[in-house]
């Protein structure tokens, strides 16, 4: 199931982290966790992300948290 967070490919979270570090700022695990919270708490992010699939924002946020454990 593509919604099983524990089978979510962790390389995707690390790719995001690497991209941010390379193009913007040093993206530590704590920074990435902060971004995952912002995606949920800021409705502008949630609206933009969820336009691709309802619930995607929550899924991404949880996947990042699992990756950063």
CSV table of N, CA, C and O in Angstrom, one decimal:
chain,number,residue,atom,x,y,z
A,1,UNK,N,0.8,-1.2,0.0
A,1,UNK,CA,0.0,0.0,0.0
A,1,UNK,C,0.9,1.2,0.0
A,1,UNK,O,1.8,1.4,0.8
A,2,UNK,N,0.6,2.2,-0.9
A,2,UNK,CA,1.5,3.4,-1.0
A,2,UNK,C,1.3,4.3,0.2
A,2,UNK,O,2.0,5.2,0.3
A,3,UNK,N,0.3,4.0,1.0
A,3,UNK,CA,0.1,4.9,2.2
A,3,UNK,C,0.7,4.3,3.5
A,3,UNK,O,0.6,4.9,4.5
A,4,UNK,N,1.4,3.2,3.4
A,4,UNK,CA,2.1,2.6,4.5
A,4,UNK,C,3.3,3.4,4.8
A,4,UNK,O,4.3,3.3,4.1
A,5,UNK,N,3.3,4.3,5.8
A,5,UNK,CA,4.4,5.2,6.1
A,5,UNK,C,5.7,4.5,6.4
A,5,UNK,O,6.8,5.0,6.1
A,6,UNK,N,5.6,3.3,7.0
A,6,UNK,CA,6.8,2.6,7.4
A,6,UNK,C,7.5,2.0,6.2
A,6,UNK,O,8.7,1.7,6.3
A,7,UNK,N,6.8,1.8,5.1
A,7,UNK,CA,7.5,1.3,3.9
A,7,UNK,C,7.9,2.5,2.9
A,7,UNK,O,8.4,2.3,1.8
A,8,UNK,N,7.6,3.7,3.3
A,8,UNK,CA,7.9,4.9,2.5
A,8,UNK,C,9.4,4.9,2.3
A,8,UNK,O,10.2,4.8,3.2
A,9,UNK,N,9.8,5.1,1.0
A,9,UNK,CA,11.3,5.1,0.8
A,9,UNK,C,12.0,6.2,1.5
A,9,UNK,O,11.7,7.4,1.1
A,10,UNK,N,12.8,5.9,2.4
A,10,UNK,CA,13.5,7.0,3.1
A,10,UNK,C,14.4,7.8,2.3
A,10,UNK,O,14.7,9.0,2.6
A,11,UNK,N,14.8,7.3,1.1
A,11,UNK,CA,15.7,8.1,0.2
A,11,UNK,C,15.0,9.3,-0.2
A,11,UNK,O,15.6,10.3,-0.5
A,12,UNK,N,13.7,9.3,-0.3
A,12,UNK,CA,13.0,10.5,-0.7
A,12,UNK,C,13.1,11.6,0.3
A,12,UNK,O,13.2,12.7,-0.1
A,13,UNK,N,13.0,11.3,1.6
A,13,UNK,CA,13.2,12.3,2.6
A,13,UNK,C,14.6,12.8,2.6
A,13,UNK,O,14.9,14.0,2.7
A,14,UNK,N,15.6,11.9,2.4
A,14,UNK,CA,17.0,12.3,2.4
A,14,UNK,C,17.2,13.2,1.1
A,14,UNK,O,18.0,14.1,1.1
A,15,UNK,N,16.6,12.8,0.0
A,15,UNK,CA,16.7,13.6,-1.2
A,15,UNK,C,16.2,15.0,-1.0
A,15,UNK,O,16.8,16.0,-1.4
A,16,UNK,N,15.1,15.2,-0.3
A,16,UNK,CA,14.6,16.5,0.0
A,16,UNK,C,15.5,17.2,0.9
A,16,UNK,O,15.8,18.4,0.7
A,17,UNK,N,16.1,16.6,1.9
A,17,UNK,CA,17.0,17.2,2.8
A,17,UNK,C,18.3,17.6,2.1
A,17,UNK,O,18.8,18.7,2.3
A,18,UNK,N,18.8,16.8,1.2
A,18,UNK,CA,20.0,17.1,0.4
A,18,UNK,C,19.7,18.3,-0.5
A,18,UNK,O,20.5,19.2,-0.6
A,19,UNK,N,18.5,18.3,-1.1
A,19,UNK,CA,18.2,19.4,-2.0
A,19,UNK,C,18.2,20.7,-1.3
A,19,UNK,O,18.7,21.7,-1.8
A,20,UNK,N,17.5,20.7,-0.2
A,20,UNK,CA,17.4,22.0,0.6
A,20,UNK,C,18.8,22.4,1.1
A,20,UNK,O,19.1,23.6,1.0
A,21,UNK,N,19.6,21.5,1.5
A,21,UNK,CA,21.0,21.8,2.0
A,21,UNK,C,21.8,22.4,0.8
A,21,UNK,O,22.6,23.3,1.0
A,22,UNK,N,21.7,21.8,-0.3
A,22,UNK,CA,22.5,22.2,-1.5
A,22,UNK,C,22.1,23.6,-2.0
A,22,UNK,O,22.9,24.3,-2.5
A,23,UNK,N,20.7,23.8,-2.0
A,23,UNK,CA,20.3,25.0,-2.7
A,23,UNK,C,19.8,26.2,-1.8
A,23,UNK,O,19.7,27.3,-2.3
A,24,UNK,N,19.6,25.9,-0.5
A,24,UNK,CA,19.1,27.0,0.4
A,24,UNK,C,19.9,27.1,1.7
A,24,UNK,O,20.5,28.2,1.9
A,25,UNK,N,19.9,26.2,2.5
A,25,UNK,CA,20.6,26.2,3.8
A,25,UNK,C,20.8,24.8,4.3
A,25,UNK,O,20.2,23.9,3.9
A,26,UNK,N,21.7,24.7,5.4
A,26,UNK,CA,22.0,23.4,6.0
A,26,UNK,C,20.7,22.9,6.6
A,26,UNK,O,20.1,23.5,7.5
A,27,UNK,N,20.2,21.8,6.1
A,27,UNK,CA,18.9,21.2,6.5
A,27,UNK,C,19.2,20.0,7.4
A,27,UNK,O,19.4,18.9,6.9
A,28,UNK,N,19.3,20.2,8.7
A,28,UNK,CA,19.5,19.2,9.7
A,28,UNK,C,18.1,18.4,9.9
A,28,UNK,O,17.1,18.8,9.4
A,29,UNK,N,18.2,17.3,10.6
A,29,UNK,CA,17.0,16.6,10.9
A,29,UNK,C,16.0,17.5,11.7
A,29,UNK,O,14.8,17.4,11.4
A,30,UNK,N,16.5,18.3,12.6
A,30,UNK,CA,15.6,19.2,13.3
A,30,UNK,C,15.0,20.2,12.4
A,30,UNK,O,13.8,20.6,12.6
A,31,UNK,N,15.7,20.7,11.4
A,31,UNK,CA,15.1,21.6,10.5
A,31,UNK,C,14.1,21.0,9.6
A,31,UNK,O,13.0,21.5,9.4
A,32,UNK,N,14.3,19.7,9.2
A,32,UNK,CA,13.4,19.0,8.4
A,32,UNK,C,12.1,18.7,9.2
A,32,UNK,O,11.0,18.8,8.7
A,33,UNK,N,12.2,18.4,10.5
A,33,UNK,CA,11.1,18.2,11.3
A,33,UNK,C,10.3,19.5,11.4
A,33,UNK,O,9.0,19.5,11.4
A,34,UNK,N,11.0,20.6,11.6
A,34,UNK,CA,10.3,21.9,11.6
A,34,UNK,C,9.5,22.2,10.3
A,34,UNK,O,8.4,22.7,10.4
A,35,UNK,N,10.1,21.8,9.2
A,35,UNK,CA,9.4,22.0,7.9
A,35,UNK,C,8.1,21.1,7.9
A,35,UNK,O,7.1,21.5,7.4
A,36,UNK,N,8.3,19.9,8.4
A,36,UNK,CA,7.1,19.0,8.4
A,36,UNK,C,5.9,19.6,9.2
A,36,UNK,O,4.8,19.4,8.8
A,37,UNK,N,6.3,20.2,10.3
A,37,UNK,CA,5.2,20.9,11.1
A,37,UNK,C,4.6,22.0,10.4
A,37,UNK,O,3.4,22.3,10.5
A,38,UNK,N,5.5,22.8,9.7
A,38,UNK,CA,5.0,24.0,9.0
A,38,UNK,C,4.0,23.6,7.9
A,38,UNK,O,3.0,24.2,7.6
A,39,UNK,N,4.3,22.4,7.2
A,39,UNK,CA,3.5,22.0,6.2
A,39,UNK,C,2.0,21.7,6.7
A,39,UNK,O,1.1,22.0,6.0
A,40,UNK,N,1.9,21.3,7.9
A,40,UNK,CA,0.6,21.0,8.5
A,40,UNK,C,0.0,22.3,9.1
A,40,UNK,O,-1.2,22.5,8.9
A,41,UNK,N,0.8,23.1,9.7
A,41,UNK,CA,0.2,24.2,10.5
A,41,UNK,C,-0.1,25.4,9.6
A,41,UNK,O,-1.0,26.2,9.9
A,42,UNK,N,0.6,25.6,8.5
A,42,UNK,CA,0.4,26.7,7.6
A,42,UNK,C,-0.6,26.2,6.4
A,42,UNK,O,-0.1,25.4,5.6
A,43,UNK,N,-1.8,26.7,6.4
A,43,UNK,CA,-2.8,26.2,5.5
A,43,UNK,C,-2.4,26.5,4.0
A,43,UNK,O,-2.8,25.8,3.1
A,44,UNK,N,-1.5,27.5,3.8
A,44,UNK,CA,-1.0,27.7,2.4
A,44,UNK,C,-0.2,26.5,1.9
A,44,UNK,O,-0.4,26.1,0.8
A,45,UNK,N,0.6,26.0,2.8
A,45,UNK,CA,1.4,24.8,2.4
A,45,UNK,C,0.5,23.6,2.2
A,45,UNK,O,0.6,22.9,1.2
A,46,UNK,N,-0.4,23.4,3.2
A,46,UNK,CA,-1.3,22.2,3.1
A,46,UNK,C,-2.2,22.3,1.9
A,46,UNK,O,-2.4,21.3,1.2
A,47,UNK,N,-2.7,23.5,1.6
A,47,UNK,CA,-3.6,23.6,0.4
A,47,UNK,C,-2.8,23.3,-0.9
A,47,UNK,O,-3.3,22.6,-1.8
A,48,UNK,N,-1.6,23.8,-1.0
A,48,UNK,CA,-0.8,23.5,-2.2
A,48,UNK,C,-0.4,22.0,-2.3
A,48,UNK,O,-0.5,21.5,-3.4
A,49,UNK,N,0.0,21.4,-1.2
A,49,UNK,CA,0.4,20.0,-1.3
A,49,UNK,C,-0.8,19.1,-1.5
A,49,UNK,O,-0.7,18.2,-2.3
A,50,UNK,N,-1.9,19.4,-0.8
A,50,UNK,CA,-3.1,18.5,-0.9
A,50,UNK,C,-3.8,18.6,-2.2
A,50,UNK,O,-4.7,17.8,-2.5
A,51,UNK,N,-3.4,19.6,-3.0
A,51,UNK,CA,-4.1,19.6,-4.3
A,51,UNK,C,-3.7,18.4,-5.2
A,51,UNK,O,-4.4,18.1,-6.1
A,52,UNK,N,-2.6,17.8,-4.9
A,52,UNK,CA,-2.2,16.6,-5.6
A,52,UNK,C,-2.9,15.3,-5.1
A,52,UNK,O,-3.2,14.5,-5.9
A,53,UNK,N,-3.2,15.3,-3.8
A,53,UNK,CA,-4.0,14.2,-3.3
A,53,UNK,C,-4.4,14.6,-1.9
A,53,UNK,O,-3.5,15.0,-1.1
A,54,UNK,N,-5.7,14.4,-1.6
A,54,UNK,CA,-6.2,14.7,-0.2
A,54,UNK,C,-5.4,13.9,0.8
A,54,UNK,O,-5.3,12.7,0.6
A,55,UNK,N,-4.9,14.6,1.8
A,55,UNK,CA,-4.2,13.9,2.9
A,55,UNK,C,-2.7,13.7,2.7
A,55,UNK,O,-2.0,13.2,3.5
A,56,UNK,N,-2.2,14.2,1.5
A,56,UNK,CA,-0.8,14.1,1.2
A,56,UNK,C,0.1,14.9,2.2
A,56,UNK,O,1.2,14.5,2.5
A,57,UNK,N,-0.4,16.1,2.6
A,57,UNK,CA,0.4,16.9,3.6
A,57,UNK,C,0.7,16.1,4.8
A,57,UNK,O,1.8,16.0,5.3
A,58,UNK,N,-0.4,15.4,5.4
A,58,UNK,CA,-0.2,14.6,6.6
A,58,UNK,C,0.7,13.5,6.4
A,58,UNK,O,1.6,13.2,7.2
A,59,UNK,N,0.6,12.8,5.2
A,59,UNK,CA,1.5,11.7,4.9
A,59,UNK,C,2.9,12.1,4.8
A,59,UNK,O,3.8,11.5,5.4
A,60,UNK,N,3.2,13.2,4.1
A,60,UNK,CA,4.6,13.7,4.0
A,60,UNK,C,5.1,14.1,5.4
A,60,UNK,O,6.3,13.8,5.7
A,61,UNK,N,4.3,14.8,6.2
A,61,UNK,CA,4.8,15.2,7.5
A,61,UNK,C,5.1,14.0,8.3
A,61,UNK,O,6.2,14.0,9.0
A,62,UNK,N,4.3,12.9,8.3
A,62,UNK,CA,4.6,11.7,9.1
A,62,UNK,C,5.8,11.0,8.5
A,62,UNK,O,6.6,10.5,9.3
A,63,UNK,N,5.9,11.0,7.2
A,63,UNK,CA,7.1,10.3,6.6
A,63,UNK,C,8.4,11.0,7.0
A,63,UNK,O,9.4,10.3,7.3
A,64,UNK,N,8.4,12.3,7.1
A,64,UNK,CA,9.6,13.0,7.5
A,64,UNK,C,9.9,12.7,8.9
A,64,UNK,O,11.1,12.5,9.3
A,65,UNK,N,8.9,12.7,9.8
A,65,UNK,CA,9.1,12.4,11.2
A,65,UNK,C,9.7,11.0,11.4
A,65,UNK,O,10.6,10.8,12.2
A,66,UNK,N,9.2,10.0,10.6
A,66,UNK,CA,9.7,8.6,10.7
A,66,UNK,C,11.2,8.6,10.2
A,66,UNK,O,12.1,8.0,10.8
A,67,UNK,N,11.5,9.3,9.1
A,67,UNK,CA,12.8,9.4,8.6
A,67,UNK,C,13.8,10.0,9.6
A,67,UNK,O,14.9,9.5,9.7
A,68,UNK,N,13.4,11.0,10.3
A,68,UNK,CA,14.3,11.7,11.2
A,68,UNK,C,14.4,11.0,12.6
A,68,UNK,O,15.2,11.5,13.4
A,69,UNK,N,13.7,9.9,12.8
A,69,UNK,CA,13.9,9.2,14.1
A,69,UNK,C,15.3,8.7,14.3
A,69,UNK,O,15.9,8.3,13.4
